[in-house]
Amino acid sequence: MALQIWDDFPTIQTKLTALTPYLIEAARIKQPAVNERVQSLLRHGGKLIRAGLFYLFSEFGPDQNEERLQAGAAAIELLHLATLIHDDVIDQAPERRGTQTVHTRVGNRNAIYAGDLLFTLYFDQVLKSAETFNDIAVNTHAMHGILDGELDQYDLNYHLKETVDQYLKEIEGKTAKLFALACAQGAKLAHADMIIVESAEQIGRSIGLAFQILDDVLDYTGEQQDIRKPILQDIQQGIYTLPLLFALEAQPEKLRPYLKRGIQLTETDLQTIQALVTKSDGVAQARTMANELTDQALLDIKMLPETPARQALETLTRRLLQREQ
C-alpha cells in the first residue's frame, strides 16, 4: 500500500493499515479470476486519501466505535474502487496502481459486473456503519451525484462550447462528492456536532474540487510515469478539462481547428495542443483556481475546534494540494 503520505500521521496510518485486510475481505468475490484482479488492486492500493480524511474527521467526535468507523471507511473505499473499475473499462486503461486492470484479464463485461457488485458491497458496509435512515440516504444521494457527474461529462464529450461552470459541475459530481461524503461521514459516525459535520462536507468539497483540477493540470505538465496515464488522454476521449477550457477562451482560433479533428488527433497534434494550453496561461489559470479552493478549505479548517486533528488536517491539505506547483 502507498501509505507514505500518512507517515507524519501515525494514528491515521495505523487505522489505514488495519483497514487494508478488512477491505480485502469485504471485497471478496466468488469468481476466482475476477476476485484475483480486484484483490490485486486492493493489495496495490493507492494512498487511501478518502478513507484517511474520513478517519481524520472522525477524531472531531467523541464516539470512537472502531467497528462502525472501520465499516464507514471501507464503504468509502469500496465506492471509490467500483467507480475506478468502471472508469478503466471506459478508458480501456491497461494498468491501475501498477497492476493490470480488471477488464484486461476478465473482459469488459465481467469488469462492469465486478464494479456493479462492488456497489452492492459498498452498501453492505454502509448498512454496518449506519445508525439512522439518514446515514443511508446521505450515501445514496452521494452515489447519485457521483454517477450523475460521470454522465454529465459523457454528455459533453467533444463539446467545443463547454463552459468552466459546466466543467465544475462535472467534477463536483464525479470527484468532490466522494471527498465531501468521506469527510462528513467520518465526523457524523463519530457523533461530532452537526456544525462540524456540515463544515466537514464543505471542506471535503473544496479539497475534492482542487484535487481534481490539479490532477487535470498534471495531464499537461506531468510526466506519464508520474500520473500513470498517457499524456492528454482526456483530449483523445473528448474530455475537455479546465486548463484547456481557459486556453480556449484565450485562443479559440488556434485550438478549435485541432479539437475539431476529434478522434483523428495525432501525437503531433496533441503535443501542439499541450504547448498552446501552457503558453496561453490555461495551466496557470487552472492552478490559480485550485489555489483559491485550497485557501477556502484551509480557512474553513481553521474554524474547526483547535485539536491535534485540526493541525493534522491543515498539514495534510497543504501537502495534498500543493503537488507539482
Short mmCIF file of C-alpha atoms in Angstrom, two decimals:
data_model
loop_
_atom_site.label_atom_id
_atom_site.label_comp_id
_atom_site.label_asym_id
_atom_site.label_seq_id
_atom_site.Cartn_x
_atom_site.Cartn_y
_atom_site.Cartn_z
CA MET A 1 0.00 0.00 0.00
CA ALA A 2 1.23 3.52 -0.86
CA LEU A 3 0.63 4.95 2.58
CA GLN A 4 3.80 7.06 2.83
CA ILE A 5 1.72 10.24 2.68
CA TRP A 6 0.45 9.26 6.13
CA ASP A 7 3.92 8.79 7.69
CA ASP A 8 3.55 12.02 9.68
CA PHE A 9 0.09 10.99 10.90
CA PRO A 10 0.78 7.71 12.75
CA THR A 11 -2.67 7.37 14.29
CA ILE A 12 -4.34 7.59 10.89
CA GLN A 13 -1.69 5.41 9.27
CA THR A 14 -2.31 2.68 11.85
CA LYS A 15 -6.04 2.77 11.13
CA LEU A 16 -5.48 2.64 7.36
CA THR A 17 -3.05 -0.26 7.71
CA ALA A 18 -5.72 -2.16 9.65
CA LEU A 19 -8.33 -1.18 7.05
CA THR A 20 -6.49 -2.95 4.22
CA PRO A 21 -7.15 -6.58 5.28
CA TYR A 22 -10.70 -5.58 6.19
CA LEU A 23 -11.20 -4.21 2.66
CA ILE A 24 -9.73 -7.32 1.08
CA GLU A 25 -12.22 -9.48 2.97
CA ALA A 26 -15.15 -7.11 2.35
CA ALA A 27 -14.47 -7.09 -1.40
CA ARG A 28 -14.09 -10.84 -1.80
CA ILE A 29 -15.83 -12.12 -4.95
CA LYS A 30 -16.53 -15.81 -5.52
CA GLN A 31 -15.47 -15.89 -9.19
CA PRO A 32 -11.70 -16.62 -8.95
CA ALA A 33 -10.43 -14.63 -11.96
CA VAL A 34 -12.42 -11.51 -11.10
CA ASN A 35 -11.57 -11.82 -7.41
CA GLU A 36 -7.85 -12.10 -8.20
CA ARG A 37 -7.89 -8.79 -10.10
CA VAL A 38 -9.94 -6.93 -7.50
CA GLN A 39 -7.76 -8.26 -4.68
CA SER A 40 -4.66 -7.23 -6.63
CA LEU A 41 -5.98 -3.68 -6.92
CA LEU A 42 -6.56 -3.58 -3.18
CA ARG A 43 -3.14 -5.03 -2.36
CA HIS A 44 -1.54 -2.47 -4.66
CA GLY A 45 -3.86 0.12 -3.19
CA GLY A 46 -3.37 3.83 -3.50
CA LYS A 47 -2.94 6.38 -0.76
CA LEU A 48 -6.41 5.78 0.73
CA ILE A 49 -6.84 9.55 0.80
CA ARG A 50 -10.60 9.43 1.17
CA ALA A 51 -10.55 6.88 3.98
CA GLY A 52 -7.78 8.88 5.66
CA LEU A 53 -9.87 12.03 5.54
CA PHE A 54 -12.79 10.02 6.93
CA TYR A 55 -10.67 8.97 9.90
CA LEU A 56 -9.23 12.46 10.42
CA PHE A 57 -12.70 13.96 10.68
CA SER A 58 -13.84 11.13 12.94
CA GLU A 59 -11.37 12.46 15.51
CA PHE A 60 -13.59 15.52 15.96
CA GLY A 61 -16.27 13.29 17.51
CA PRO A 62 -16.45 11.68 20.97
CA ASP A 63 -17.60 8.20 19.86
CA GLN A 64 -14.64 6.19 18.54
CA ASN A 65 -16.50 2.94 17.89
CA GLU A 66 -13.85 1.02 15.95
CA GLU A 67 -16.17 -1.37 14.13
CA ARG A 68 -18.58 1.33 12.99
CA LEU A 69 -15.81 3.63 11.80
CA GLN A 70 -13.95 0.85 10.01
CA ALA A 71 -17.11 -0.11 8.13
CA GLY A 72 -17.70 3.54 7.25
CA ALA A 73 -14.16 3.97 5.94
CA ALA A 74 -14.41 0.71 3.98
CA ALA A 75 -17.66 1.87 2.39
CA ILE A 76 -15.93 4.99 1.05
CA GLU A 77 -13.07 3.00 -0.47
CA LEU A 78 -15.34 0.34 -2.00
CA LEU A 79 -17.45 3.01 -3.67
CA HIS A 80 -14.25 4.60 -4.99
CA LEU A 81 -12.94 1.26 -6.27
CA ALA A 82 -16.21 0.46 -8.06
CA THR A 83 -16.05 3.75 -9.96
CA LEU A 84 -12.38 3.18 -10.85
CA ILE A 85 -13.10 -0.24 -12.34
CA HIS A 86 -15.85 1.24 -14.49
CA ASP A 87 -13.59 4.16 -15.47
CA ASP A 88 -10.88 1.75 -16.57
CA VAL A 89 -13.32 -0.05 -18.87
CA ILE A 90 -14.43 3.24 -20.42
CA ASP A 91 -10.83 4.44 -20.80
CA GLN A 92 -9.55 0.99 -21.79
CA ALA A 93 -6.71 1.63 -19.35
CA PRO A 94 -4.19 -1.23 -19.25
CA GLU A 95 -2.94 -0.53 -15.72
CA ARG A 96 -4.16 0.84 -12.42
CA ARG A 97 -1.90 1.26 -9.38
CA GLY A 98 0.91 -0.51 -11.20
CA THR A 99 -1.09 -3.69 -11.79
CA GLN A 100 -3.28 -4.92 -14.66
CA THR A 101 -6.80 -3.54 -14.70
CA VAL A 102 -9.74 -5.87 -14.20
CA HIS A 103 -11.03 -5.73 -17.77
CA THR A 104 -7.63 -6.61 -19.27
CA ARG A 105 -7.83 -10.01 -17.56
CA VAL A 106 -11.52 -10.85 -17.48
CA GLY A 107 -13.02 -8.73 -20.27
CA ASN A 108 -15.18 -5.63 -20.31
CA ARG A 109 -18.46 -7.33 -19.44
CA ASN A 110 -17.12 -9.12 -16.37
CA ALA A 111 -15.31 -5.98 -15.23
CA ILE A 112 -18.54 -3.98 -15.42
CA TYR A 113 -20.33 -6.65 -13.41
CA ALA A 114 -17.47 -6.60 -10.89
CA GLY A 115 -17.90 -2.84 -10.49
CA ASP A 116 -21.64 -3.30 -10.08
CA LEU A 117 -21.05 -5.95 -7.43
CA LEU A 118 -18.72 -3.64 -5.55
CA PHE A 119 -21.52 -1.07 -5.42
CA THR A 120 -23.62 -3.63 -3.53
CA LEU A 121 -20.68 -4.47 -1.25
CA TYR A 122 -20.33 -0.75 -0.59
CA PHE A 123 -23.91 -0.70 0.67
CA ASP A 124 -23.17 -3.74 2.86
CA GLN A 125 -20.64 -1.58 4.68
CA VAL A 126 -22.99 1.40 4.72
CA LEU A 127 -25.57 -0.75 6.50
CA LYS A 128 -22.97 -1.93 9.01
CA SER A 129 -21.99 1.64 9.85
CA ALA A 130 -25.35 3.41 9.57
CA GLU A 131 -27.20 4.33 12.74
CA THR A 132 -30.13 6.13 11.14
CA PHE A 133 -32.04 6.11 7.89
CA ASN A 134 -30.46 9.47 7.15
CA ASP A 135 -27.00 7.84 7.11
CA ILE A 136 -28.19 5.59 4.30
CA ALA A 137 -29.92 8.44 2.47
CA VAL A 138 -26.74 10.55 2.56
CA ASN A 139 -24.83 7.73 0.88
CA THR A 140 -27.45 7.13 -1.80
CA HIS A 141 -27.57 10.85 -2.54
CA ALA A 142 -23.77 10.98 -2.85
CA MET A 143 -23.69 7.94 -5.14
CA HIS A 144 -26.38 9.57 -7.28
CA GLY A 145 -24.27 12.71 -7.53
CA ILE A 146 -21.11 10.79 -8.46
CA LEU A 147 -22.80 8.88 -11.28
CA ASP A 148 -24.65 11.99 -12.43
CA GLY A 149 -21.30 13.77 -12.71
CA GLU A 150 -19.91 10.96 -14.86
CA LEU A 151 -22.94 11.21 -17.17
CA ASP A 152 -22.57 15.00 -17.34
CA GLN A 153 -19.00 14.51 -18.52
CA TYR A 154 -20.05 11.97 -21.14
CA ASP A 155 -22.81 14.28 -22.35
CA LEU A 156 -20.25 17.00 -23.08
CA ASN A 157 -17.68 14.84 -24.88
CA TYR A 158 -16.11 16.73 -27.83
CA HIS A 159 -18.29 19.74 -26.94
CA LEU A 160 -16.33 22.80 -28.08
CA LYS A 161 -18.67 25.18 -26.26
CA GLU A 162 -18.31 23.57 -22.84
CA THR A 163 -18.02 26.24 -20.14
CA VAL A 164 -15.95 26.43 -16.98
CA ASP A 165 -19.17 26.24 -14.95
CA GLN A 166 -20.16 23.02 -16.73
CA TYR A 167 -16.72 21.56 -16.03
CA LEU A 168 -17.01 22.46 -12.34
CA LYS A 169 -20.44 20.82 -12.19
CA GLU A 170 -18.95 17.63 -13.68
CA ILE A 171 -16.11 17.38 -11.19
CA GLU A 172 -18.39 18.38 -8.32
CA GLY A 173 -20.20 15.14 -9.02
CA LYS A 174 -17.55 12.71 -10.15
CA THR A 175 -14.82 13.71 -7.64
CA ALA A 176 -15.83 16.25 -4.99
CA LYS A 177 -18.98 14.37 -3.88
CA LEU A 178 -16.93 11.43 -2.63
CA PHE A 179 -14.46 13.66 -0.79
CA ALA A 180 -17.36 15.52 0.82
CA LEU A 181 -19.04 12.24 1.78
CA ALA A 182 -15.85 10.87 3.31
CA CYS A 183 -15.25 13.94 5.45
CA ALA A 184 -18.85 14.40 6.58
CA GLN A 185 -19.47 10.72 7.36
CA GLY A 186 -16.26 10.48 9.35
CA ALA A 187 -17.47 13.30 11.59
CA LYS A 188 -21.08 12.11 11.73
CA LEU A 189 -20.38 8.47 12.55
CA ALA A 190 -18.16 9.63 15.42
CA HIS A 191 -21.08 11.76 16.71
CA ALA A 192 -19.40 15.13 16.14
CA ASP A 193 -21.54 18.25 16.45
CA MET A 194 -23.67 18.88 13.37
CA ILE A 195 -21.90 22.17 12.70
CA ILE A 196 -18.66 20.19 12.36
CA VAL A 197 -20.36 17.64 10.09
CA GLU A 198 -21.58 20.46 7.85
CA SER A 199 -18.14 22.09 7.83
CA ALA A 200 -16.55 18.73 7.05
CA GLU A 201 -18.76 18.35 3.99
CA GLN A 202 -17.81 21.80 2.71
CA ILE A 203 -14.11 21.23 3.36
CA GLY A 204 -14.26 17.89 1.58
CA ARG A 205 -15.95 19.53 -1.39
CA SER A 206 -13.24 22.18 -1.68
CA ILE A 207 -10.46 19.63 -1.32
CA GLY A 208 -12.09 17.37 -3.92
CA LEU A 209 -12.51 20.15 -6.47
CA ALA A 210 -8.91 21.34 -6.02
CA PHE A 211 -7.63 17.76 -6.16
CA GLN A 212 -9.36 17.09 -9.49
CA ILE A 213 -8.24 20.39 -11.03
CA LEU A 214 -4.63 19.65 -10.09
CA ASP A 215 -4.97 16.15 -11.50
CA ASP A 216 -6.17 17.69 -14.76
CA VAL A 217 -3.24 20.12 -14.71
CA LEU A 218 -0.87 17.14 -14.50
CA ASP A 219 -2.23 15.95 -17.83
CA TYR A 220 -0.43 18.96 -19.34
CA THR A 221 2.61 19.27 -17.09
CA GLY A 222 3.32 15.83 -15.61
CA GLU A 223 5.42 13.01 -16.90
CA GLN A 224 3.48 9.94 -17.98
CA GLN A 225 5.12 7.77 -15.31
CA ASP A 226 4.04 10.26 -12.63
CA ILE A 227 0.36 10.18 -13.49
CA ARG A 228 0.28 6.64 -14.93
CA LYS A 229 -1.81 7.52 -17.94
CA PRO A 230 -0.94 8.69 -21.46
CA ILE A 231 -0.38 12.43 -21.76
CA LEU A 232 -3.59 14.20 -22.87
CA GLN A 233 -5.65 11.02 -22.79
CA ASP A 234 -8.62 13.19 -21.77
CA ILE A 235 -8.49 15.18 -25.02
CA GLN A 236 -8.30 11.99 -27.07
CA GLN A 237 -11.55 10.93 -25.39
CA GLY A 238 -13.23 14.29 -25.97
CA ILE A 239 -12.99 15.32 -22.33
CA TYR A 240 -12.05 18.99 -22.08
CA THR A 241 -10.68 19.89 -18.67
CA LEU A 242 -10.06 23.24 -17.00
CA PRO A 243 -6.63 24.16 -18.46
CA LEU A 244 -7.93 23.58 -21.98
CA LEU A 245 -11.18 25.46 -21.34
CA PHE A 246 -9.27 28.51 -20.12
CA ALA A 247 -6.96 28.28 -23.14
CA LEU A 248 -9.97 28.01 -25.47
CA GLU A 249 -11.32 31.26 -24.06
CA ALA A 250 -7.99 32.97 -24.77
CA GLN A 251 -7.04 31.39 -28.12
CA PRO A 252 -10.09 29.81 -29.77
CA GLU A 253 -8.80 30.39 -33.29
CA LYS A 254 -5.63 28.38 -32.58
CA LEU A 255 -7.15 25.48 -30.64
CA ARG A 256 -10.51 24.85 -32.31
CA PRO A 257 -9.08 23.55 -35.62
CA TYR A 258 -7.21 20.84 -33.73
CA LEU A 259 -10.09 19.91 -31.44
CA LYS A 260 -12.49 19.61 -34.38
CA ARG A 261 -10.42 16.63 -35.53
CA GLY A 262 -11.80 14.66 -32.59
CA ILE A 263 -10.57 11.08 -32.54
CA GLN A 264 -8.35 11.79 -35.57
CA LEU A 265 -5.87 13.77 -33.44
CA THR A 266 -2.28 12.67 -33.97
CA GLU A 267 0.52 12.59 -31.43
CA THR A 268 1.92 15.75 -33.02
CA ASP A 269 -1.48 17.44 -32.71
CA LEU A 270 -1.62 16.57 -29.02
CA GLN A 271 1.84 17.97 -28.41
CA THR A 272 0.82 21.19 -30.18
CA ILE A 273 -2.31 21.45 -28.03
CA GLN A 274 -0.24 20.85 -24.92
CA ALA A 275 2.13 23.69 -25.87
CA LEU A 276 -0.71 26.08 -26.74
CA VAL A 277 -2.52 25.45 -23.46
CA THR A 278 0.63 26.00 -21.44
CA LYS A 279 1.66 29.16 -23.31
CA SER A 280 -1.83 30.67 -23.13
CA ASP A 281 -1.80 30.52 -19.30
CA GLY A 282 -4.52 27.86 -19.27
CA VAL A 283 -2.44 25.82 -16.83
CA ALA A 284 -1.64 28.88 -14.70
CA GLN A 285 -5.30 29.89 -14.50
CA ALA A 286 -6.34 26.38 -13.52
CA ARG A 287 -3.71 26.34 -10.79
CA THR A 288 -4.98 29.69 -9.55
CA MET A 289 -8.49 28.28 -9.20
CA ALA A 290 -7.11 25.21 -7.39
CA ASN A 291 -5.19 27.52 -5.05
CA GLU A 292 -8.34 29.51 -4.31
CA LEU A 293 -10.21 26.32 -3.44
CA THR A 294 -7.30 25.17 -1.28
CA ASP A 295 -7.29 28.51 0.54
CA GLN A 296 -11.04 28.18 1.15
CA ALA A 297 -10.56 24.68 2.56
CA LEU A 298 -7.77 25.90 4.85
CA LEU A 299 -9.88 28.85 6.00
CA ASP A 300 -12.76 26.50 6.88
CA ILE A 301 -10.36 24.12 8.64
CA LYS A 302 -9.16 26.98 10.87
CA MET A 303 -12.77 27.41 12.04
CA LEU A 304 -12.80 23.87 13.46
CA PRO A 305 -12.05 23.25 17.16
CA GLU A 306 -8.35 23.60 17.93
CA THR A 307 -7.24 19.99 18.29
CA PRO A 308 -4.37 17.81 17.01
CA ALA A 309 -6.78 16.57 14.33
CA ARG A 310 -7.25 20.11 13.03
CA GLN A 311 -3.50 20.63 12.81
CA ALA A 312 -3.08 17.30 11.02
CA LEU A 313 -5.89 18.16 8.62
CA GLU A 314 -4.32 21.51 7.79
CA THR A 315 -0.90 19.93 7.19
CA LEU A 316 -2.37 17.16 5.03
CA THR A 317 -4.41 19.59 2.94
CA ARG A 318 -1.38 21.75 2.21
CA ARG A 319 0.66 18.69 1.28
CA LEU A 320 -2.05 17.06 -0.80
CA LEU A 321 -2.94 20.13 -2.84
CA GLN A 322 0.48 21.65 -3.47
CA ARG A 323 1.79 18.94 -5.79
CA GLU A 324 3.78 19.98 -8.86
CA GLN A 325 3.46 23.71 -8.13
#
